[in-house]
Each structure stands twice: as C-alpha cells, then as structure tokens.
Coordinates of C-alpha atoms in Angstrom, one line a residue:
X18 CA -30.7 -3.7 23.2
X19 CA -34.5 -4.9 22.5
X20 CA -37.3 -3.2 24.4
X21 CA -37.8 -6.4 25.7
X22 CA -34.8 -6.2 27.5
X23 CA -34.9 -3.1 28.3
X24 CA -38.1 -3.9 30.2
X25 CA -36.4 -7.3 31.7
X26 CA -33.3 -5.5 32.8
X27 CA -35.4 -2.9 34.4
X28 CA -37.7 -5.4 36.3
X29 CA -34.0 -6.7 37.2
X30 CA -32.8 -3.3 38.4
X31 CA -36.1 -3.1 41.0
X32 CA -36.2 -6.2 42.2
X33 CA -35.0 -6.2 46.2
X34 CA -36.1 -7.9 48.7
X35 CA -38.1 -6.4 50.6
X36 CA -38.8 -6.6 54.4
X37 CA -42.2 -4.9 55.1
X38 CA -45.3 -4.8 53.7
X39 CA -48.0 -2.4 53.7
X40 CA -51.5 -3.6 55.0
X41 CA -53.6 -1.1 53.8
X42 CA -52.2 -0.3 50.0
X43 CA -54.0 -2.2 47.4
X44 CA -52.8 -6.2 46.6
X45 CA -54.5 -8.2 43.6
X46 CA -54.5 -11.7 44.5
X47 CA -54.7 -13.1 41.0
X48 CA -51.2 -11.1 40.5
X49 CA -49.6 -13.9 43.0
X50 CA -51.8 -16.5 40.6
X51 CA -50.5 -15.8 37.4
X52 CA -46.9 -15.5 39.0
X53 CA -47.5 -19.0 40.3
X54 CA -48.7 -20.0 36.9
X55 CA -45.6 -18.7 35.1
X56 CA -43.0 -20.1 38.0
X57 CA -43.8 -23.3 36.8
X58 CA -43.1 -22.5 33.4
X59 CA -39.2 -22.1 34.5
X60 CA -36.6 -24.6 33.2
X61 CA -35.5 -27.9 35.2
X62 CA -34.0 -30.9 35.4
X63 CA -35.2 -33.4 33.0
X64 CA -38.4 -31.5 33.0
X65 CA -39.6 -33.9 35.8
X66 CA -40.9 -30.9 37.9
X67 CA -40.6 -32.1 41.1
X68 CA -41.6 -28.7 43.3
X69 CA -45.1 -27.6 44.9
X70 CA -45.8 -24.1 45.9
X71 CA -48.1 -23.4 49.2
X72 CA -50.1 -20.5 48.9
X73 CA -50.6 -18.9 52.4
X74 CA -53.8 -17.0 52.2
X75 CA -55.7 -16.4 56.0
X76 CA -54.8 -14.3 58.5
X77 CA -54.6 -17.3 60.8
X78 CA -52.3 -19.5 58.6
X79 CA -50.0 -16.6 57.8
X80 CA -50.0 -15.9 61.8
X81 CA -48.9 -19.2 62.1
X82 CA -46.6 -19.7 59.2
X83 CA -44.9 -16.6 59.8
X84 CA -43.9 -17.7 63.6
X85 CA -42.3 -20.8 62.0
X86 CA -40.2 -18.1 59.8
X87 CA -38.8 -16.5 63.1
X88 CA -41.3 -13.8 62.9
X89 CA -39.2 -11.9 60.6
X90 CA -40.9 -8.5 59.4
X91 CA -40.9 -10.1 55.8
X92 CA -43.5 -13.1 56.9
X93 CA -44.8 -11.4 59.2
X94 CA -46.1 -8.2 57.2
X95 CA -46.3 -10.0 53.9
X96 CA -49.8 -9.9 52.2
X97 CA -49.4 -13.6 51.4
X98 CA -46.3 -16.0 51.7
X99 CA -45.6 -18.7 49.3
X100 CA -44.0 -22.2 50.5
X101 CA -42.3 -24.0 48.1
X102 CA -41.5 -27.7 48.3
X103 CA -39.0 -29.7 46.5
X104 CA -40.6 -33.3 45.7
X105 CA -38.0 -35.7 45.2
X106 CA -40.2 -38.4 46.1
X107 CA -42.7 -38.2 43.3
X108 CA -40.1 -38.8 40.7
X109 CA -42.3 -42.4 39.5
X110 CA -45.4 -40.5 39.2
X111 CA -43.7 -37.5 36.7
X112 CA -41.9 -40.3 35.1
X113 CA -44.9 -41.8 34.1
X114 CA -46.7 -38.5 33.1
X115 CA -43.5 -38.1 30.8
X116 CA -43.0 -41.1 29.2
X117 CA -46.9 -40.5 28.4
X118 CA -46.0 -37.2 27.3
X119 CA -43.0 -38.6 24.7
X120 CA -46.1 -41.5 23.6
X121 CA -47.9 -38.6 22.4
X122 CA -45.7 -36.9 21.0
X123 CA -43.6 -39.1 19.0
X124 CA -46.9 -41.5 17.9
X125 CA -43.9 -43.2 15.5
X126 CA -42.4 -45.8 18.2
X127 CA -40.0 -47.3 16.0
X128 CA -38.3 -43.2 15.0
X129 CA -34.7 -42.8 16.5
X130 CA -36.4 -39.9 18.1
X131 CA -38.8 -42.1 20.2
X132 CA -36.3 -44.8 21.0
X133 CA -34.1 -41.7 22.7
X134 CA -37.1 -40.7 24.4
X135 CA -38.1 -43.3 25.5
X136 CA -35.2 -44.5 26.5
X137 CA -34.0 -41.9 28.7
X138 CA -37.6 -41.7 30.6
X139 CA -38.2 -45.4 31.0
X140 CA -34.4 -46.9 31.5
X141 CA -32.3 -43.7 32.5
X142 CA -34.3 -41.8 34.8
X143 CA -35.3 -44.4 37.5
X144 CA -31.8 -45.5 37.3
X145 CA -30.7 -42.0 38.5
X146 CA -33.7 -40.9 40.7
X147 CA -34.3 -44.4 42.6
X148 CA -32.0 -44.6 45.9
X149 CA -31.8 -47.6 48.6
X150 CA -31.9 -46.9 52.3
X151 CA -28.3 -46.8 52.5
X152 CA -27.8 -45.3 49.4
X153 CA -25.6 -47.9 47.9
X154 CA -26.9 -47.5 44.6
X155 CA -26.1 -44.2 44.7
X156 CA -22.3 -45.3 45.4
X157 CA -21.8 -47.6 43.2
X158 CA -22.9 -44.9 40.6
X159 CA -20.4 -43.0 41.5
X160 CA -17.9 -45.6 41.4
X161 CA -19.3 -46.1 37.6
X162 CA -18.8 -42.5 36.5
X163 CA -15.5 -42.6 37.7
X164 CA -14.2 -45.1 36.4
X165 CA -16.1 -44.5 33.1
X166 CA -14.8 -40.6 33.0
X167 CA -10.9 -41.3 33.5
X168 CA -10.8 -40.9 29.1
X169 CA -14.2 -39.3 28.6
X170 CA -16.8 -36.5 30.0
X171 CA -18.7 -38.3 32.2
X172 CA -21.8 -37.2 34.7
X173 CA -20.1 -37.0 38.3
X174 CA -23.4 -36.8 40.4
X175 CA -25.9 -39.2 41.3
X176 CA -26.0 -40.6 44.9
X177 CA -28.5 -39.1 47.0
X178 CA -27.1 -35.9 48.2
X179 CA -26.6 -34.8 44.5
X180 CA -30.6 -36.0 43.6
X181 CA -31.8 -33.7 46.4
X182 CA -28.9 -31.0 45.1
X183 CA -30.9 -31.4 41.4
X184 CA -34.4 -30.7 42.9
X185 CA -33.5 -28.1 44.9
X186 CA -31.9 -26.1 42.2
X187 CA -34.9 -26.9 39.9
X188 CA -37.5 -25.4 42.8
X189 CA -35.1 -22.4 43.3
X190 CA -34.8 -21.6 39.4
X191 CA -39.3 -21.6 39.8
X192 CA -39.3 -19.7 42.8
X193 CA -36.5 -17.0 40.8
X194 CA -39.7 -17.0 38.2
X195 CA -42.3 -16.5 40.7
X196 CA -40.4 -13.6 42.4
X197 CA -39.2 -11.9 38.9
X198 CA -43.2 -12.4 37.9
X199 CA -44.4 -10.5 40.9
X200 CA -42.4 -7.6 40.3
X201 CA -43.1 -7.2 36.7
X202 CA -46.9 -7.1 38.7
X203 CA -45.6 -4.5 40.8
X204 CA -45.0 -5.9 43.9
X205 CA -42.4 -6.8 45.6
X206 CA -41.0 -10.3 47.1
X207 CA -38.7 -11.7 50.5
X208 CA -37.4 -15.3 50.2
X209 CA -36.5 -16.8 53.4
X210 CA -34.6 -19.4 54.3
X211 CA -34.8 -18.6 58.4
X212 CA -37.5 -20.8 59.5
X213 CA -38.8 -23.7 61.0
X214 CA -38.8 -26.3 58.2
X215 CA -40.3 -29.2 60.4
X216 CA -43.0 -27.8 61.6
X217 CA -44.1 -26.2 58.2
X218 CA -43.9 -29.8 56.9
X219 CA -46.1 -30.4 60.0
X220 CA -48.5 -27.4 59.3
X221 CA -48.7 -28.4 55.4
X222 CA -49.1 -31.8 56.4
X223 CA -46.1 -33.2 53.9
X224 CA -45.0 -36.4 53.6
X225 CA -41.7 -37.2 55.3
X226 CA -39.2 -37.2 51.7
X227 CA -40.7 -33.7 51.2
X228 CA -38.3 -30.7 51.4
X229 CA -39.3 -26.8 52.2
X230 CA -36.6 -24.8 50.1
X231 CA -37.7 -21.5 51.0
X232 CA -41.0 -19.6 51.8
X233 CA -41.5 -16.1 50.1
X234 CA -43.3 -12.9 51.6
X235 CA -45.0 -11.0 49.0
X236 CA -46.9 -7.8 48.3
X237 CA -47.0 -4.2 47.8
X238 CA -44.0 -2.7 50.0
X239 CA -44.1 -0.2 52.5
X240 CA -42.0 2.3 53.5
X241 CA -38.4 1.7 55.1
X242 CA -39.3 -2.1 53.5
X243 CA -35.9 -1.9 51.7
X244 CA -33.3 -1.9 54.6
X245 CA -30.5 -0.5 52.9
X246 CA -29.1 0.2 49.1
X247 CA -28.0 -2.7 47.2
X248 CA -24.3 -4.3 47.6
X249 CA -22.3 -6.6 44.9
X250 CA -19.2 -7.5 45.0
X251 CA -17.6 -6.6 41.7
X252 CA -18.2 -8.2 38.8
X253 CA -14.5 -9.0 38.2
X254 CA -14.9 -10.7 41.7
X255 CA -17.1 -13.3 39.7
X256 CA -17.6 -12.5 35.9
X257 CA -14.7 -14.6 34.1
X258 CA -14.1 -15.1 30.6
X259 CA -12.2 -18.1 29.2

C-alpha cells in the first residue's frame, strides 16, 4: 500500500462524528477555508456544481442556526457550522459558464471533440435539467427512456424527483470532501440532518428552489464528544463481488 494511502486510510480510520466541541482548545479558521476550497474540488454530476456552502461564523448566527438544528450538542458546541445548499435552480447560469468553458477549451469548433461538447452542454443538459410546473416533461422523459431501453442501456432518471436526487448526491459527495479535509486538519466534523430546513432557508435568505442538505458542526473535539465506539454492519452484509 502507498504512504499515500496509508495516510488516507488513516484519516478514514479517525474520522467520527463527533458531538461536542471544545470552546477553549485552539481552532484555525483558515483550516475550515481550505476545506471549503478543496470540497468543491469533489466530483459531480456533469460538473455543473450546483451546491453552496454557508459558513456560520458569530456567536449570534451560530446561536441561531444551531436552535434551527434542534439544539443538538454538535451545533450547539461547534466552533463553526457549515450549511450546505443544493442549487438546482441555477442550472442555466453553470450551463452557460460550461459551454464557455468547452469554447475555451476546444478553440477548434468544427473537432468531433467540440461538437460532443458542445452538444451535450447546449442541447442535452437543458433538456434534462429544465422541468414544467407539473413536471410533464419530466414524464414524458421517462416514457422516452422506456421505451428506448426495452433493447438497449438506457438512462432511467430524469423527471424532477430524480434532478433533485442528482444534486443532492453531488452536494453530499462535496460536503464528504469538506468533512474528510477537516480531519486531515485535525479537527473533527457532525453532519446533521435534524433541523429546521425552512427557517434556515429563511435565516440565509434563499430563494424558494433552494435545498439545505445538511449543515455540519466543526472543530477541535472535546472530551466525551464521541458517544460511543464505532458500529458496521459486516462487510459481507454489503461488500459483493460479481
């Protein structure tokens, strides 16, 4: 095994979450910066990175955000917490950064290259991201990949509920990033999904199509912050080869 993964797999090994914070041990800010910075490095769909991440600094906001979580321990002792947002809504504006993006990079329009590119940022992805207000679109796209996958492998999501499924998995894969980051920093990490998820939108001041997926209580942990030693079911249980 590489030291690299021998480093990795340790980070791995620490990583709980944990429940309580310490106030008074030492907490570099920048840590939960560059964590940020590299969560948004983290794989997703059609690289349209549609996620934001809230950094909850003050004393007041945390008072205030950590109520809306229930008041669990985690938000309530946690040096900062960190909201992140899926943004299915803001699919036109990162298609347009993309298809800018694939401009730049493939300066030879006429290349097979560019013509895929393009093709899949300017035709493709609005056809899959754009929904109507009773989702009929997304329907009749599912009606299409049936039909089209009764002799083929065919794509079997697309209405609606399966768009929000895609961001959310995307913002979850980032927020995995952000949590691994901070412990290689040497602190320690609580996502939460026990919260008030309206009136965080309120507090944030989000627009409506905005999603919380979870918000995350970090810093150094105090004692008694891990409640109890880790449980997995056996691999077996979910490990298959085929």
């Amino acid at each position: 095994m590489r030291k690299e993964a021998e480093v990795f797999d340790q980070i791995i090994q620490e990583r709980r979450s944990v429940r309580i914070y310490d106030p008074e041990a030492e907490f570099d800010t920048d840590a939960v910066k560059r964590s940020l910075e590299r969560a948004v490095l983290a794989p997703n769909s059609s690289n349209m990175q549609l996620w934001e991440f809230y950094r909850i600094k003050s004393d007041e906001a945390k008072k205030q955000v950590a109520w809306m979580c229930m008041n669990q321990k985690a938000a309530k002792t946690a040096r900062e917490l960190v909201v992140v947002v899926a943004r299915r809504d803001l699919w036109k504006k990162r298609q347009q950064a993309l298809v800018k993006e694939m401009q730049r990079v493939y300066p030879d329009a006429q290349s097979k290259q560019a013509s895929r590119a393009m093709n899949y940022y300017k035709n493709l992805i609005p056809k899959y991201y754009w929904t109507d207000w009773l989702d009929l679109w997304g329907m009749l796209k599912k009606c299409i990949y049936f039909f089209a996958g009764i002799n083929k492998p065919m794509i079997r999501h697309g209405n609606r509920a399966d768009i929000r499924i895609s961001v959310h998995k995307s913002a979850a894969l980032a927020a995995q990033n952000f949590m691994m980051s901070m412990k290689a920093e040497g602190y320690d990490t609580c996502p939460m999904e026990g919260m008030d998820s309206k009136r965080i939108k309120q507090f944030l001041k989000l627009p409506r199509k905005a999603e919380v997926v979870m918000v995350i209580g970090c810093g150094p942990s105090a004692e008694g912050g891990i409640y109890s030693s880790r449980f997995r079911v056996p691999n077996s249980e979910v490990i298959f080869e085929v």
